[in-house]
CSV table of C-alpha atoms in Angstrom, one decimal:
chain,number,residue,atom,x,y,z
J,1,MET,CA,56.6,146.3,42.6
J,2,SER,CA,58.3,143.1,43.9
J,3,LYS,CA,56.2,139.9,43.9
J,4,LYS,CA,55.2,138.7,47.4
J,5,ARG,CA,57.2,135.8,48.5
J,6,GLY,CA,55.4,132.6,49.4
J,7,LEU,CA,55.6,130.9,52.7
J,8,SER,CA,58.1,128.1,53.3
J,9,LEU,CA,57.0,124.7,54.6
J,10,GLU,CA,58.3,125.6,58.1
J,11,GLU,CA,56.5,128.9,58.1
J,12,LYS,CA,53.2,127.2,57.0
J,13,ARG,CA,53.6,124.7,59.8
J,14,GLU,CA,54.0,127.5,62.4
J,15,LYS,CA,51.0,129.3,60.9
J,16,MET,CA,48.8,126.2,61.2
J,17,LEU,CA,50.0,125.5,64.7
J,18,GLN,CA,49.0,129.0,65.7
J,19,ILE,CA,45.4,128.1,64.9
J,20,PHE,CA,45.5,125.3,67.5
J,21,TYR,CA,47.3,127.4,70.1
J,22,GLU,CA,45.1,130.4,69.8
J,23,SER,CA,41.9,128.4,70.2
J,24,GLN,CA,43.1,125.4,72.2
J,25,ASP,CA,40.3,123.5,70.4
J,26,PHE,CA,39.7,120.5,68.2
J,27,PHE,CA,39.3,120.8,64.4
J,28,LEU,CA,38.2,118.8,61.5
J,29,LEU,CA,40.5,118.9,58.4
J,30,LYS,CA,37.8,120.7,56.4
J,31,GLU,CA,37.6,123.3,59.1
J,32,LEU,CA,41.4,123.8,59.0
J,33,GLU,CA,41.2,124.1,55.2
J,34,LYS,CA,38.9,127.1,55.7
J,35,LEU,CA,41.0,128.7,58.4
J,36,GLY,CA,44.4,128.2,56.7
J,37,PRO,CA,44.0,131.0,54.1
J,38,LYS,CA,43.4,133.5,57.0
J,39,LYS,CA,46.9,132.6,58.1
J,40,GLY,CA,48.4,132.8,54.6
J,41,VAL,CA,48.3,129.1,53.9
J,42,ILE,CA,46.3,128.3,50.8
J,43,THR,CA,43.6,125.6,51.0
J,44,GLN,CA,45.4,123.2,48.7
J,45,SER,CA,48.4,123.1,51.1
J,46,VAL,CA,46.6,122.7,54.4
J,47,LYS,CA,46.3,118.9,54.2
J,48,ASP,CA,50.0,118.3,53.5
J,49,VAL,CA,51.1,120.7,56.1
J,50,ILE,CA,48.8,119.1,58.7
J,51,GLN,CA,50.1,115.7,57.8
J,52,SER,CA,53.7,116.8,58.3
J,53,LEU,CA,52.7,118.0,61.8
J,54,VAL,CA,51.1,114.7,62.5
J,55,ASP,CA,54.1,112.8,61.3
J,56,ASP,CA,56.3,114.9,63.6
J,57,ASP,CA,54.0,114.2,66.5
J,58,LEU,CA,53.1,117.9,67.0
J,59,VAL,CA,49.5,117.3,66.2
J,60,LEU,CA,47.4,114.3,67.2
J,61,LYS,CA,44.8,112.7,65.0
J,62,ASP,CA,41.8,110.9,66.5
J,63,LYS,CA,38.4,109.6,65.3
J,64,ILE,CA,34.9,110.6,66.3
J,65,GLY,CA,32.8,107.4,66.5
J,66,THR,CA,33.6,103.8,65.8
J,67,SER,CA,32.5,103.4,62.2
J,68,ILE,CA,35.1,103.1,59.4
J,69,ARG,CA,33.9,106.3,57.9
J,70,ALA,CA,34.0,108.2,61.1
J,71,GLU,CA,35.6,111.7,60.7
J,72,GLN,CA,39.0,112.5,62.1
J,73,PHE,CA,39.6,115.5,64.3
J,74,LEU,CA,42.9,117.1,65.2
J,75,HIS,CA,44.3,118.8,68.3
J,76,PRO,CA,47.8,120.0,69.4
J,77,ARG,CA,50.0,117.6,71.4
J,78,TYR,CA,51.9,120.4,73.1
J,79,THR,CA,51.2,124.0,74.3
J,80,PHE,CA,52.8,126.7,72.2
J,81,GLY,CA,55.5,127.1,74.7
J,82,ALA,CA,56.2,123.4,74.8
J,83,PHE,CA,56.2,123.4,71.0
J,84,LEU,CA,58.9,126.0,71.0
J,85,ALA,CA,60.9,124.1,73.6
J,86,VAL,CA,60.6,120.9,71.6
J,87,ARG,CA,61.7,122.7,68.4
J,88,GLU,CA,64.7,124.1,70.3
J,89,ILE,CA,65.6,120.7,71.6
J,90,ARG,CA,65.4,119.2,68.1
J,91,CYS,CA,67.6,121.9,66.7
J,92,SER,CA,70.1,121.3,69.5
J,93,ILE,CA,70.1,117.5,68.7
J,94,ASP,CA,70.6,118.3,65.0
J,95,LEU,CA,73.5,120.6,65.9
J,96,LYS,CA,75.0,117.9,68.2
J,97,ASN,CA,74.8,115.3,65.4
J,98,VAL,CA,76.6,117.7,63.0
J,99,TYR,CA,79.2,118.4,65.7
J,100,ASP,CA,79.8,114.7,66.4
J,101,LYS,CA,80.1,114.0,62.7
J,102,LEU,CA,82.7,116.8,62.2
J,103,LYS,CA,84.6,115.7,65.3
J,104,SER,CA,84.7,112.1,64.0
J,105,ASP,CA,85.9,113.3,60.6
J,106,LEU,CA,88.6,115.5,62.2
J,107,GLU,CA,89.8,112.5,64.3
J,108,SER,CA,90.0,110.3,61.3
J,109,SER,CA,91.9,113.0,59.4
J,110,ASN,CA,94.4,113.5,62.2
J,111,LYS,CA,94.9,109.7,62.4
J,112,ARG,CA,95.6,109.5,58.7
J,113,TYR,CA,98.0,112.5,58.9
J,114,LYS,CA,100.0,110.8,61.6
J,115,GLU,CA,100.2,107.6,59.5
J,116,LEU,CA,101.4,109.5,56.5
J,117,VAL,CA,104.1,111.3,58.6
J,118,GLU,CA,105.3,107.9,60.0
J,119,GLN,CA,105.4,106.4,56.5
J,120,SER,CA,107.3,109.4,55.2
J,121,ALA,CA,109.9,109.1,58.0
J,122,ALA,CA,110.3,105.3,57.3
J,123,LEU,CA,110.9,106.0,53.6
J,124,LYS,CA,113.5,108.5,54.4
J,125,LYS,CA,115.6,106.1,56.4
J,126,GLY,CA,118.7,104.9,54.4
J,127,ARG,CA,118.1,107.7,51.9
J,128,GLU,CA,119.9,110.5,53.7
J,129,GLU,CA,122.2,112.6,51.6
J,130,SER,CA,125.9,111.4,51.7
J,131,ASP,CA,128.9,111.1,49.4
J,132,GLU,CA,128.5,107.3,49.3
J,133,ARG,CA,124.9,107.6,48.2
J,134,ASP,CA,125.9,110.2,45.5
J,135,VAL,CA,128.6,107.8,44.1
J,136,ALA,CA,126.1,104.9,44.1
J,137,LEU,CA,123.5,107.0,42.2
J,138,THR,CA,126.1,108.1,39.7
J,139,GLU,CA,127.1,104.5,39.1
J,140,LEU,CA,123.5,103.5,38.8
J,141,LYS,CA,122.8,106.1,36.1
J,142,GLY,CA,125.9,104.9,34.2
J,143,LEU,CA,124.7,101.3,34.3
J,144,GLN,CA,121.2,102.4,33.1
J,145,ALA,CA,122.7,104.3,30.2
J,146,LYS,CA,124.9,101.3,29.2
J,147,HIS,CA,121.8,99.0,29.5
J,148,ASN,CA,119.8,101.3,27.1
J,149,GLU,CA,122.8,101.4,24.7
J,150,LEU,CA,123.0,97.6,24.6
J,151,LYS,CA,119.2,97.3,24.1
J,152,GLU,CA,119.5,99.7,21.1
J,153,GLU,CA,122.4,97.7,19.6
J,154,LEU,CA,120.5,94.5,20.1
J,155,ALA,CA,117.4,95.9,18.3
J,156,LYS,CA,119.6,96.7,15.3
J,157,HIS,CA,120.3,93.0,14.8
J,158,ALA,CA,116.8,91.8,15.6
J,159,ASP,CA,116.3,90.7,12.0
J,160,ASN,CA,119.3,88.4,12.2
J,161,ASP,CA,118.0,86.6,15.3
J,162,PRO,CA,117.8,82.9,14.5
J,163,ALA,CA,114.5,82.5,16.3
J,164,ALA,CA,113.0,85.5,14.5
J,165,PHE,CA,114.4,84.2,11.2
J,166,GLU,CA,112.7,80.8,11.7
J,167,ALA,CA,109.4,82.4,12.7
J,168,MET,CA,109.5,84.6,9.6
J,169,LYS,CA,110.3,81.5,7.4
J,170,GLU,CA,107.4,79.6,8.9
J,171,ALA,CA,105.1,82.5,8.3
J,172,ILE,CA,106.2,82.7,4.6
J,173,ASP,CA,105.6,79.0,4.2
J,174,VAL,CA,102.1,79.3,5.7
J,175,ALA,CA,101.3,82.3,3.4
J,176,HIS,CA,102.7,80.5,0.4
J,177,ALA,CA,100.6,77.4,1.0
J,178,ALA,CA,97.4,79.5,1.6
J,179,ALA,CA,98.0,81.5,-1.7
J,180,ASN,CA,98.4,78.3,-3.7
J,181,ARG,CA,95.4,76.7,-2.1
J,182,TRP,CA,93.3,79.7,-3.2
J,183,THR,CA,94.8,79.6,-6.6
J,184,ASP,CA,93.8,75.9,-6.8
J,185,ASN,CA,90.3,76.9,-5.7
J,186,ILE,CA,90.1,79.6,-8.4
J,187,PHE,CA,91.2,77.1,-11.1
J,188,THR,CA,88.6,74.6,-9.9
J,189,LEU,CA,85.9,77.3,-10.0
J,190,ARG,CA,86.9,78.4,-13.5
J,191,GLN,CA,86.8,74.9,-14.8
J,192,TRP,CA,83.4,74.3,-13.2
J,193,CYS,CA,82.0,77.4,-14.7
J,194,SER,CA,83.3,76.6,-18.2
J,195,LYS,CA,81.8,73.1,-17.9
J,196,ASN,CA,78.4,74.1,-16.7
J,197,PHE,CA,78.0,77.4,-18.7
J,198,PRO,CA,79.8,76.7,-22.1
J,199,GLN,CA,77.6,79.3,-23.8
J,200,ALA,CA,79.0,82.0,-21.5
J,201,THR,CA,82.7,81.3,-21.9
J,202,GLU,CA,83.6,84.7,-23.2
J,203,GLN,CA,81.6,86.5,-20.5
J,204,LEU,CA,83.3,84.3,-17.8
J,205,ASP,CA,86.7,85.0,-19.2
J,206,ASN,CA,86.1,88.7,-19.1
J,207,LEU,CA,84.7,88.4,-15.5
J,208,PHE,CA,87.8,86.6,-14.3
J,209,LYS,CA,90.1,89.1,-16.0
J,210,GLU,CA,88.4,92.0,-14.3
J,211,VAL,CA,89.3,90.5,-10.9
J,212,GLY,CA,92.9,89.8,-11.9
J,213,VAL,CA,92.7,86.2,-13.1
J,214,THR,CA,94.5,86.5,-16.5
J,215,ASP,CA,96.3,84.0,-18.6
J,216,GLU,CA,99.5,84.7,-16.6
J,217,PHE,CA,97.7,83.8,-13.3
J,218,ASP,CA,99.5,80.7,-11.9
J,219,TYR,CA,100.8,79.0,-8.7
J,220,LEU,CA,103.4,80.9,-6.7
J,221,GLU,CA,107.0,79.5,-6.5
J,222,LEU,CA,109.4,80.6,-3.9
J,223,PRO,CA,113.2,81.0,-4.5
J,224,PRO,CA,115.4,78.8,-2.3
J,225,ALA,CA,116.0,80.4,1.1
J,226,LEU,CA,119.5,81.5,2.0
J,227,PRO,CA,121.0,79.8,5.2
J,228,LEU,CA,121.2,82.1,8.1
J,229,SER,CA,125.0,81.6,8.3
J,230,SER,CA,125.4,83.2,4.8
J,231,VAL,CA,123.9,86.5,6.1
J,232,SER,CA,126.6,88.9,7.2
J,233,VAL,CA,126.0,90.3,10.7
J,234,PRO,CA,127.8,93.6,11.5
J,235,LYS,CA,130.0,93.4,14.5
J,236,ALA,CA,129.5,95.7,17.5
J,237,GLU,CA,132.2,98.1,18.3
J,238,GLY,CA,134.9,96.6,20.3
J,239,THR,CA,134.1,93.0,19.3
J,240,PRO,CA,137.2,91.1,18.0
């Protein structure tokens, strides 16, 4: 057996409005909470449903008496027929808003489409198929291929570039100076340890050897660099 479906908010609103239209009377909220279940609206939902009707101006809320604690009573703003008419008008307004939005979107899309068509036509000008254009494109492809070939040839001789050679030489000089500076620091540290810990000379020697500081450890010396003119540079094909 299928489970009974609960009422939607709109169905609950209509059920509660029926209570007003059937009696054409005023009600306190606590009275409506007792009458709601008879229409299929559980007591716990009545307050929220009534408040939604008040917010939509379908039910009026007034006070009895002038004290702050005076109880509020509720009554319908419209007759049932008027309510149906108001609901139909609101639905019509909603549909009109949707229609206007879709119409505006369609107009924007049509405008953008026309702009794109005009741009496409402008881009095609001067690019019509012709023998002259085909010859120019063929020549352009040949020049691009030659350009790529020259770039590859130039890359082969990049190591013989004087600027690259000087930059490499400077980098070697910097690395050489840094290596000897650290070598000097290691010798200074080793001398300091031997002076301050003479009783641990053997242990210190073993420690330095473990990290590569052996008796052969010394400052770096670089061989004299060859001048760039002494490096043979292969000639490109066709070069005299």
